[in-house]
PDB file of C-alpha atoms in Angstrom:
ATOM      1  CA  UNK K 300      75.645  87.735 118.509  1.00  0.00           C
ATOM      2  CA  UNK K 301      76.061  86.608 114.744  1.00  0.00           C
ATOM      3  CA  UNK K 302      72.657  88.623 113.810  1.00  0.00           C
ATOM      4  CA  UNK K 303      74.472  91.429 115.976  1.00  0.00           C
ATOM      5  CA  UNK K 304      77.776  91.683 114.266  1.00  0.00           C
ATOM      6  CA  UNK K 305      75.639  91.289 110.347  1.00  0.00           C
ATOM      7  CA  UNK K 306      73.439  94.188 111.145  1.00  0.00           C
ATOM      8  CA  UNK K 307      76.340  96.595 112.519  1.00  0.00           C
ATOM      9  CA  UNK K 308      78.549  95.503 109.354  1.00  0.00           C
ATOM     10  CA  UNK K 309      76.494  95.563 106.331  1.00  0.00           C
ATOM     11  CA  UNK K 310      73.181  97.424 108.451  1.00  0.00           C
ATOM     12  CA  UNK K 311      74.493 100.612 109.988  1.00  0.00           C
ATOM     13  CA  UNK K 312      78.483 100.854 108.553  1.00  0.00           C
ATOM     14  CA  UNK K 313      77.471 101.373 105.320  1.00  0.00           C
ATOM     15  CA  UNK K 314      75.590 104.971 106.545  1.00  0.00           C
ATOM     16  CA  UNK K 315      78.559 105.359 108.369  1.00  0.00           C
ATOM     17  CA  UNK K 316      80.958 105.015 105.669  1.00  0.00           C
ATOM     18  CA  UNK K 317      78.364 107.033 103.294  1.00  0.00           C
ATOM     19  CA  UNK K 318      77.975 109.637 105.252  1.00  0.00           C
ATOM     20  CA  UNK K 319      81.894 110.014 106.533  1.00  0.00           C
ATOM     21  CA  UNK K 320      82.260 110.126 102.568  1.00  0.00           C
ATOM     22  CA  UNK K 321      79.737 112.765 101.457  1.00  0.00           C
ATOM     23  CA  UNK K 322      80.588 115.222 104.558  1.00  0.00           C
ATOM     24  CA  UNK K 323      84.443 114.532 104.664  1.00  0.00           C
ATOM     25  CA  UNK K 324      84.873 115.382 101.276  1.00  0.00           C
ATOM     26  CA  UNK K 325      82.795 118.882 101.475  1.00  0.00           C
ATOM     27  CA  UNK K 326      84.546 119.757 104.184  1.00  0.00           C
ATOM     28  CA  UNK K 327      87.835 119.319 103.015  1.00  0.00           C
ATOM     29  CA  UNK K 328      87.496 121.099  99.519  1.00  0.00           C
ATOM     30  CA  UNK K 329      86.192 123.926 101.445  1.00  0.00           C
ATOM     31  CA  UNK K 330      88.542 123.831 103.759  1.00  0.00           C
ATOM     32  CA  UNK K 331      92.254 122.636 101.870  1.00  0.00           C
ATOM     33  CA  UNK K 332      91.391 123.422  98.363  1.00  0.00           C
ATOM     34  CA  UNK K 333      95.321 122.976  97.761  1.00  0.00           C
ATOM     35  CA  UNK K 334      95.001 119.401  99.003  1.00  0.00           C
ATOM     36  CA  UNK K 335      92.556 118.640  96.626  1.00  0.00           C
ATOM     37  CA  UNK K 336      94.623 116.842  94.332  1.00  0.00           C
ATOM     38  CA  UNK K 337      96.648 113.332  93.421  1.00  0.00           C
ATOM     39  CA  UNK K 338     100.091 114.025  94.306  1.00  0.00           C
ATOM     40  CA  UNK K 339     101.451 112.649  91.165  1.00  0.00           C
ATOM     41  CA  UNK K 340     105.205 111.398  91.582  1.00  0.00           C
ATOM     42  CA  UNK K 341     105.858 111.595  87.999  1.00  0.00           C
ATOM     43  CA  UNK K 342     109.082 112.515  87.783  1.00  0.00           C
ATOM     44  CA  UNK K 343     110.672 109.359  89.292  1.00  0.00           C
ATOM     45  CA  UNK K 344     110.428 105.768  87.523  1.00  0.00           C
ATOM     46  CA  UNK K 345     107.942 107.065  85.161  1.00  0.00           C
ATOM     47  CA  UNK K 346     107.979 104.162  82.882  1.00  0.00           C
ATOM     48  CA  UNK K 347     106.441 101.923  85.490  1.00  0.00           C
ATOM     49  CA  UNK K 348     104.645 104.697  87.249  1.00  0.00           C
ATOM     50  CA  UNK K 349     102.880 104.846  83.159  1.00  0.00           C
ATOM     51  CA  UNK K 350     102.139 101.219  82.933  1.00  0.00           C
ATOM     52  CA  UNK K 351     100.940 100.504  86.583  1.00  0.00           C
ATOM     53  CA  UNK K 352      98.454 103.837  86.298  1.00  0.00           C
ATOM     54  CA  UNK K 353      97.234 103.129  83.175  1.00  0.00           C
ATOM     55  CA  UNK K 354      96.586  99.332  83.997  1.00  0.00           C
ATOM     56  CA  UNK K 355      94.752 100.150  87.501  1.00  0.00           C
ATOM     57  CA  UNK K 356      92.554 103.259  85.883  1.00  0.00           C
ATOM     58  CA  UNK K 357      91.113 101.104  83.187  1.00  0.00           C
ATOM     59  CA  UNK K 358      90.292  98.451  85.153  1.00  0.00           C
ATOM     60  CA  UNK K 359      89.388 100.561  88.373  1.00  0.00           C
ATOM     61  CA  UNK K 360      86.573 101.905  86.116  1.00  0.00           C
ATOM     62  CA  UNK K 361      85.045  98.950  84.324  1.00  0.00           C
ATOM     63  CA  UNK K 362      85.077  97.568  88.025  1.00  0.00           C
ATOM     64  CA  UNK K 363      83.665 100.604  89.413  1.00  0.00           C
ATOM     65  CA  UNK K 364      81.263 101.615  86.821  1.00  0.00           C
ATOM     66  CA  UNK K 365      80.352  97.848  86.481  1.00  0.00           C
ATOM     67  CA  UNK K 366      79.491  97.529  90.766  1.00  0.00           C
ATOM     68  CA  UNK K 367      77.479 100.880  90.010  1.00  0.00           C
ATOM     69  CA  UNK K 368      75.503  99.806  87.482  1.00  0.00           C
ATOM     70  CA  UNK K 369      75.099  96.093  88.392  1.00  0.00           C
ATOM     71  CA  UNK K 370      74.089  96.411  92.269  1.00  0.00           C
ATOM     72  CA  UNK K 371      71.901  99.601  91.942  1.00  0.00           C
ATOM     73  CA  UNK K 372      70.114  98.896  88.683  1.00  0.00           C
ATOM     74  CA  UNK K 373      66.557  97.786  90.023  1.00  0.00           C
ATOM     75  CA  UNK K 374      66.030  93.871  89.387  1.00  0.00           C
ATOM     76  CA  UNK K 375      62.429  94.658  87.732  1.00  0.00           C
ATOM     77  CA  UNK K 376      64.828  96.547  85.229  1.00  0.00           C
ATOM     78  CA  UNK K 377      66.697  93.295  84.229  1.00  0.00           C
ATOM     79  CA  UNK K 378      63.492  91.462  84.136  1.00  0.00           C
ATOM     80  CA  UNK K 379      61.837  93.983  81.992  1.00  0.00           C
ATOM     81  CA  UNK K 380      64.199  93.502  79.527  1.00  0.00           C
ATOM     82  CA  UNK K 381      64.116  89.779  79.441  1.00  0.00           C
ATOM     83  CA  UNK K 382      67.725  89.280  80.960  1.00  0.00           C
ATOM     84  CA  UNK K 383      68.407  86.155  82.845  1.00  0.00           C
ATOM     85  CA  UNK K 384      70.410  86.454  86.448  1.00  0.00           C
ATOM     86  CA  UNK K 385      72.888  83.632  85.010  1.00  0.00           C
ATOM     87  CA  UNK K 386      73.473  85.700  81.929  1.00  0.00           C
ATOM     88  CA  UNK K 387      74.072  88.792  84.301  1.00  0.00           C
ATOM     89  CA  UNK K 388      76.002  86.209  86.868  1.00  0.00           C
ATOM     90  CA  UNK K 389      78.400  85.077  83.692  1.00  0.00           C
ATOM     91  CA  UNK K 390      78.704  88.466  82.195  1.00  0.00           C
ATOM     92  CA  UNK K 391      80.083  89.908  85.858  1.00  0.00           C
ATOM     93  CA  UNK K 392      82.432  86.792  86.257  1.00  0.00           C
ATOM     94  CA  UNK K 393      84.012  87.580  83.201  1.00  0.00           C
ATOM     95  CA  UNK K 394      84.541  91.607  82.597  1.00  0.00           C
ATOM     96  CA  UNK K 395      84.884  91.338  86.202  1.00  0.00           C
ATOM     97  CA  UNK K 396      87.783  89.496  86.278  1.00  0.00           C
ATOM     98  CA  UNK K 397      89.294  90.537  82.855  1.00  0.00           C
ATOM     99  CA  UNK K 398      89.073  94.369  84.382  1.00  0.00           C
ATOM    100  CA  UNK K 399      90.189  93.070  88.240  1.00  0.00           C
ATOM    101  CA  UNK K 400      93.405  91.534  86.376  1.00  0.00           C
ATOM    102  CA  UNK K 401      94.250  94.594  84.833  1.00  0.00           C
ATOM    103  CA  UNK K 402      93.780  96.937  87.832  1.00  0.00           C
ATOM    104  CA  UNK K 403      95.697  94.086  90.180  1.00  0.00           C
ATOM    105  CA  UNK K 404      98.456  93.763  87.752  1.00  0.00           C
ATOM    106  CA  UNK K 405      98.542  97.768  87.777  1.00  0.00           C
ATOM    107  CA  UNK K 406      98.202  98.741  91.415  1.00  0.00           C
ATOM    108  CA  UNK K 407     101.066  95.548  92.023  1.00  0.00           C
ATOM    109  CA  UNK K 408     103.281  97.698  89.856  1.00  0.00           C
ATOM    110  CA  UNK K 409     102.311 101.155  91.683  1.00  0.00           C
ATOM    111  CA  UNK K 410     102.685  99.088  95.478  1.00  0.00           C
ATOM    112  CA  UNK K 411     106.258  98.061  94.065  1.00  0.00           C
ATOM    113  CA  UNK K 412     107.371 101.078  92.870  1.00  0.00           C
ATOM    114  CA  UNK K 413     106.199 103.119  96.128  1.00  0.00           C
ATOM    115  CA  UNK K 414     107.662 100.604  98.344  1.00  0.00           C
ATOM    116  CA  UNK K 415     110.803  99.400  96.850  1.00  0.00           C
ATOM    117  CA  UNK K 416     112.264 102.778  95.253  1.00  0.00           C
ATOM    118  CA  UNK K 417     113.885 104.585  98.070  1.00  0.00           C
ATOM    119  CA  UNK K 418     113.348 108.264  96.656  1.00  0.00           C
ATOM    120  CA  UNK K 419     109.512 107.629  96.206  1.00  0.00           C
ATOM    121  CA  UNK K 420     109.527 105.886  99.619  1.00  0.00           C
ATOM    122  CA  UNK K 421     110.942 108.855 100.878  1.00  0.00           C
ATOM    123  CA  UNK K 422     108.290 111.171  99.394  1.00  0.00           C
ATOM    124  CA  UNK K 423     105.568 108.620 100.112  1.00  0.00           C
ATOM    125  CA  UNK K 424     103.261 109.498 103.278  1.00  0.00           C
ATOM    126  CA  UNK K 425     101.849 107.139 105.358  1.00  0.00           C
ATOM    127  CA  UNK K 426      98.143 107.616 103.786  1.00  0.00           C
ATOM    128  CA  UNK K 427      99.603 106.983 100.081  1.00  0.00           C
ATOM    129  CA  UNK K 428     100.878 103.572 101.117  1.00  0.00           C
ATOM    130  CA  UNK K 429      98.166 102.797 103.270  1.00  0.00           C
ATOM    131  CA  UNK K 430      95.212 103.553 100.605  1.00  0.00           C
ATOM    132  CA  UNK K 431      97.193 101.812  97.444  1.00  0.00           C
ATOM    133  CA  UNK K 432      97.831  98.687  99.623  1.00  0.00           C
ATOM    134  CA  UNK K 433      93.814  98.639 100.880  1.00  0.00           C
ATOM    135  CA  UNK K 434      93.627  98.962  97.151  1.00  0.00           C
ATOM    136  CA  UNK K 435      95.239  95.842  96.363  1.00  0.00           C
ATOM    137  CA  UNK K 436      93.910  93.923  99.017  1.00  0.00           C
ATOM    138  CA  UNK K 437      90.661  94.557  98.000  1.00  0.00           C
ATOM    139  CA  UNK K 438      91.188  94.045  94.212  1.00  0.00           C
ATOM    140  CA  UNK K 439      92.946  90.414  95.346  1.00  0.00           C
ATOM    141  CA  UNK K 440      89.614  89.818  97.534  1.00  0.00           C
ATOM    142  CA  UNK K 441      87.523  90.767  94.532  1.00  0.00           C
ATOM    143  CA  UNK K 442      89.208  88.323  91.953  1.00  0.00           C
ATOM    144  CA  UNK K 443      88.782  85.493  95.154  1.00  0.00           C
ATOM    145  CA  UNK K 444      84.963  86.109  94.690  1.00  0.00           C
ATOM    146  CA  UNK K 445      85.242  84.349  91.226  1.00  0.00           C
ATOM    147  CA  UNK K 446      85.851  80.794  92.111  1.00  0.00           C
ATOM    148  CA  UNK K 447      82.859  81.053  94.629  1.00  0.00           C
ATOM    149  CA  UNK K 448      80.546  83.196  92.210  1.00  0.00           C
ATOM    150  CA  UNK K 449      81.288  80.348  89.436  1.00  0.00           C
ATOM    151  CA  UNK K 450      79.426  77.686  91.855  1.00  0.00           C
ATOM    152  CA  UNK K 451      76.095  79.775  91.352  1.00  0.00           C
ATOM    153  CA  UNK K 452      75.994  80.615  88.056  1.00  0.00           C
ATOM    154  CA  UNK K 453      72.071  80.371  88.446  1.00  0.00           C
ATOM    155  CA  UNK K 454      72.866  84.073  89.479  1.00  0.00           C
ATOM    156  CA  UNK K 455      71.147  83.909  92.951  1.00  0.00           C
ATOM    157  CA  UNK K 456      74.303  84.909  94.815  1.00  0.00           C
ATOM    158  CA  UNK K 457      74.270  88.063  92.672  1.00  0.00           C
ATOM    159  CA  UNK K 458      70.266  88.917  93.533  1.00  0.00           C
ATOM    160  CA  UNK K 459      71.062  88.866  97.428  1.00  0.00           C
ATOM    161  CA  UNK K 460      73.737  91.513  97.026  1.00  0.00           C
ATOM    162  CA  UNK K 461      71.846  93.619  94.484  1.00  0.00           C
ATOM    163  CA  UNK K 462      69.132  93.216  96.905  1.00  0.00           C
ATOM    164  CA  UNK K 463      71.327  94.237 100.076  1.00  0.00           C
ATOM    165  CA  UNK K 464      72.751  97.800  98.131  1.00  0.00           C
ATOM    166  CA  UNK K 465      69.436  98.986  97.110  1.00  0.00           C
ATOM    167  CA  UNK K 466      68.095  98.590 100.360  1.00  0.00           C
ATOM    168  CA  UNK K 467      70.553 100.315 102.122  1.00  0.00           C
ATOM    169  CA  UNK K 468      69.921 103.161  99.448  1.00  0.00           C
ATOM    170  CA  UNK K 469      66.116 102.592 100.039  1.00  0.00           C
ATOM    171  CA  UNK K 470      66.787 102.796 103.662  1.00  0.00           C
ATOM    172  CA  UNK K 471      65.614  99.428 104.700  1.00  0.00           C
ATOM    173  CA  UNK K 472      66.458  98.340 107.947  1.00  0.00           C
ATOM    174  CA  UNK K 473      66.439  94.931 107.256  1.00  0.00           C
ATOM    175  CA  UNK K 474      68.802  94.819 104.352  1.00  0.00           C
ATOM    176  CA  UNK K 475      71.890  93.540 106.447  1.00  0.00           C
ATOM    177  CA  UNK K 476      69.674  90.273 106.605  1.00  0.00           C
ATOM    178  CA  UNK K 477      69.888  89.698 102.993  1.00  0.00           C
ATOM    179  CA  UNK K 478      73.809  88.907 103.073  1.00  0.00           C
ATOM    180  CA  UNK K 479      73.592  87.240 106.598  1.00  0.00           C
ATOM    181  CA  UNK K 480      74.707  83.642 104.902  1.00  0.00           C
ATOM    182  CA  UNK K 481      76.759  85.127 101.854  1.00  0.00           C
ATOM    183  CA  UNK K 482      80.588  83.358 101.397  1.00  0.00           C
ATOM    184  CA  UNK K 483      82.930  85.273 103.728  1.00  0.00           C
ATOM    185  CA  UNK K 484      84.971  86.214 101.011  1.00  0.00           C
ATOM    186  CA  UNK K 485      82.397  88.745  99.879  1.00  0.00           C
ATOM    187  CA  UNK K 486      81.561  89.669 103.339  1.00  0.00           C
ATOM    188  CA  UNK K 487      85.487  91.019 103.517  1.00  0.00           C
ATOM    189  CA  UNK K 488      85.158  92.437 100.117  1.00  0.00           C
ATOM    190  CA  UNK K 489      82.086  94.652 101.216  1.00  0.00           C
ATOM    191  CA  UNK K 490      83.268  95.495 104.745  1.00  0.00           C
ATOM    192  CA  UNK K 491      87.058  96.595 102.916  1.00  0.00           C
ATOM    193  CA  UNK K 492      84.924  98.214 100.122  1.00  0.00           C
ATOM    194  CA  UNK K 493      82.977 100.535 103.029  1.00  0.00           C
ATOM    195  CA  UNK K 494      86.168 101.069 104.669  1.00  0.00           C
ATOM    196  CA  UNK K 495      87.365 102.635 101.367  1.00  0.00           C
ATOM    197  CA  UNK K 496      84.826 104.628 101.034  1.00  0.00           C
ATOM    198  CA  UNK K 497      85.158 105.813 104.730  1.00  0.00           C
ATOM    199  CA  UNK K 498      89.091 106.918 104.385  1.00  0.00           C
ATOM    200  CA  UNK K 499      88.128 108.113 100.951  1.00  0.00           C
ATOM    201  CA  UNK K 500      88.125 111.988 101.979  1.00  0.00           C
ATOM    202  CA  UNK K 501      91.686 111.633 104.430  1.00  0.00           C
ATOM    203  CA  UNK K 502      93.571 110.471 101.574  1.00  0.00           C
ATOM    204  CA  UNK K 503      94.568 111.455  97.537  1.00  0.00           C
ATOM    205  CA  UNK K 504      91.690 109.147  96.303  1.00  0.00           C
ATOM    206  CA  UNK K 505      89.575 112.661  96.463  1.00  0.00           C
ATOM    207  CA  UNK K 506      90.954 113.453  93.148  1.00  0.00           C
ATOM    208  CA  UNK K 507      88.585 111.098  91.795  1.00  0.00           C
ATOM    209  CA  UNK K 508      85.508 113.180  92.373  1.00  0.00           C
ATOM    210  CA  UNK K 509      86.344 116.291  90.455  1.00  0.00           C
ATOM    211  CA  UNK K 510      87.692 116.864  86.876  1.00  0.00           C
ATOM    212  CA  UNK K 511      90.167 119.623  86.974  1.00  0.00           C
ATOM    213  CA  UNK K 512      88.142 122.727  85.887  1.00  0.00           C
ATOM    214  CA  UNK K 513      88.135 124.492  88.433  1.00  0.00           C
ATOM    215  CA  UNK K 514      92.445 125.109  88.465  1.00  0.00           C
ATOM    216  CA  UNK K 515      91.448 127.109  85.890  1.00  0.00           C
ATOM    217  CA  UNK K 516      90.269 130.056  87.968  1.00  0.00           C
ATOM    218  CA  UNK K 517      91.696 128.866  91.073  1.00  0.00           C
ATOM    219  CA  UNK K 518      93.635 131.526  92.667  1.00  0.00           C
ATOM    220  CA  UNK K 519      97.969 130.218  92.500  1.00  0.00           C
ATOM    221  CA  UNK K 520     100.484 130.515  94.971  1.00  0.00           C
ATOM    222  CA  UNK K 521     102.181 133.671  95.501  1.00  0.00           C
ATOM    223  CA  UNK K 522     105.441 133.423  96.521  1.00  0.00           C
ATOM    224  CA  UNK K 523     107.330 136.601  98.134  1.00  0.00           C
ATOM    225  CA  UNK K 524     111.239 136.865  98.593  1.00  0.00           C
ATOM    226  CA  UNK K 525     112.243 139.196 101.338  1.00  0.00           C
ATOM    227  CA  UNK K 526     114.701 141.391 100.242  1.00  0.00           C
ATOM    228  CA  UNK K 527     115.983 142.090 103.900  1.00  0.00           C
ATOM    229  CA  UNK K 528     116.068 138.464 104.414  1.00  0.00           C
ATOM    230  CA  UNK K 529     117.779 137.917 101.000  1.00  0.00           C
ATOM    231  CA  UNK K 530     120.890 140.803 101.491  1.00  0.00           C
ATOM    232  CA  UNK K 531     120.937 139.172 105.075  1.00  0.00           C
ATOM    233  CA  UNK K 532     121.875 135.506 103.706  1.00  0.00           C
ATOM    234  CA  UNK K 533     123.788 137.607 100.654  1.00  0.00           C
TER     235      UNK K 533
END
């Protein structure tokens, strides 16, 4: 039942989650081009709405960036160039947590201000609140992974999950076996992480995928006033 429950987590969600991502995401900028955006609230507590985006952007990309870069690179790569898995291991542990600091610190300060200020509660839907607080679950899972990555600083922990990603991007069907007796702290992370990814396309994270070129040529609202309606109401 164990092997069961492994494979379906980290052997077929992940292609569900990838796939839910990659189709959800066409679909909806060809379909609601006009929801294709952040939904930036701006105009209310802006001071705090500054500090708590610029903290969680920084570190959101060192973290994602980093994840990119250190599960996907192949491991002959890191051999090649004569770098040690503890070096790697130590390197992670620390940017890692400097940049999971900053983007906890900052997504705390977004969570607060979308919960506790009644006008941005008000103009808050259910999806921004949801995503931003999967957000900062996931960031508080992912500095809990430090204490236990800091008891195998031999970097062996790190191999099995480098090892896991490229072979679900390989398309190995035994690569849920390679995380089978990893911590369950970084079993959460990864399933939370996948779940992410799945919601990505339902929710303002989309933003992320596009620079905004195209509202260059986009075609704007039109708004038309009745002028029946208009003398009616005069």
């Amino acid at each position: 039942m164990a092997d069961f429950v492994n494979h379906m987590l980290f052997g077929i969600y992940p292609y569900i989650a990838l796939a839910v991502l990659a189709l959800g995401s066409i679909i909806r900028y060809d379909r609601e081009p006009y929801s294709w955006r952040s939904g930036s609230s701006q105009l209310l507590r802006r001071k705090q709405l500054m500090w708590g985006s610029v903290l969680f952007h920084a570190g959101v990309l060192v973290i994602f960036f980093g994840h990119l870069g250190g599960l996907l690179t192949p491991i002959a790569i890191f051999d090649a160039l004569g770098i040690p898995h503890s070096s790697k291991q130590i390197l992670a542990i620390i940017a890692g947590g400097i940049a999971g600091v900053l983007a906890f610190a900052g997504a705390t300060l977004l969570l607060h201000r979308r919960l506790f200020d009644p006008r941005i509660r008000k103009t808050s839907s259910f999806s921004d609140i949801m995503i931003l607080l999967l957000l900062w679950v996931q960031l508080l899972l992912g500095l809990g992974t430090i204490p236990v990555s800091m008891q195998h600083l031999d970097g062996h922990e790190m191999v099995k999950f480098m090892t896991w990603a490229q072979g679900i991007f390989t398309f190995q069907g035994d690569a849920s076996s390679y995380v089978a007796d990893a911590n369950i702290v970084f079993k959460l992370h990864l399933v939370l992480g996948l779940t992410i990814l799945l919601l990505f396309p339902f929710t303002r994270l989309v933003h992320m995928l596009s620079a905004p070129v195209r509202y260059v040529w986009r075609p704007g609202y039109q708004v038309v006033r009745s002028r029946k309606l208009g003398l009616r109401h005069g």
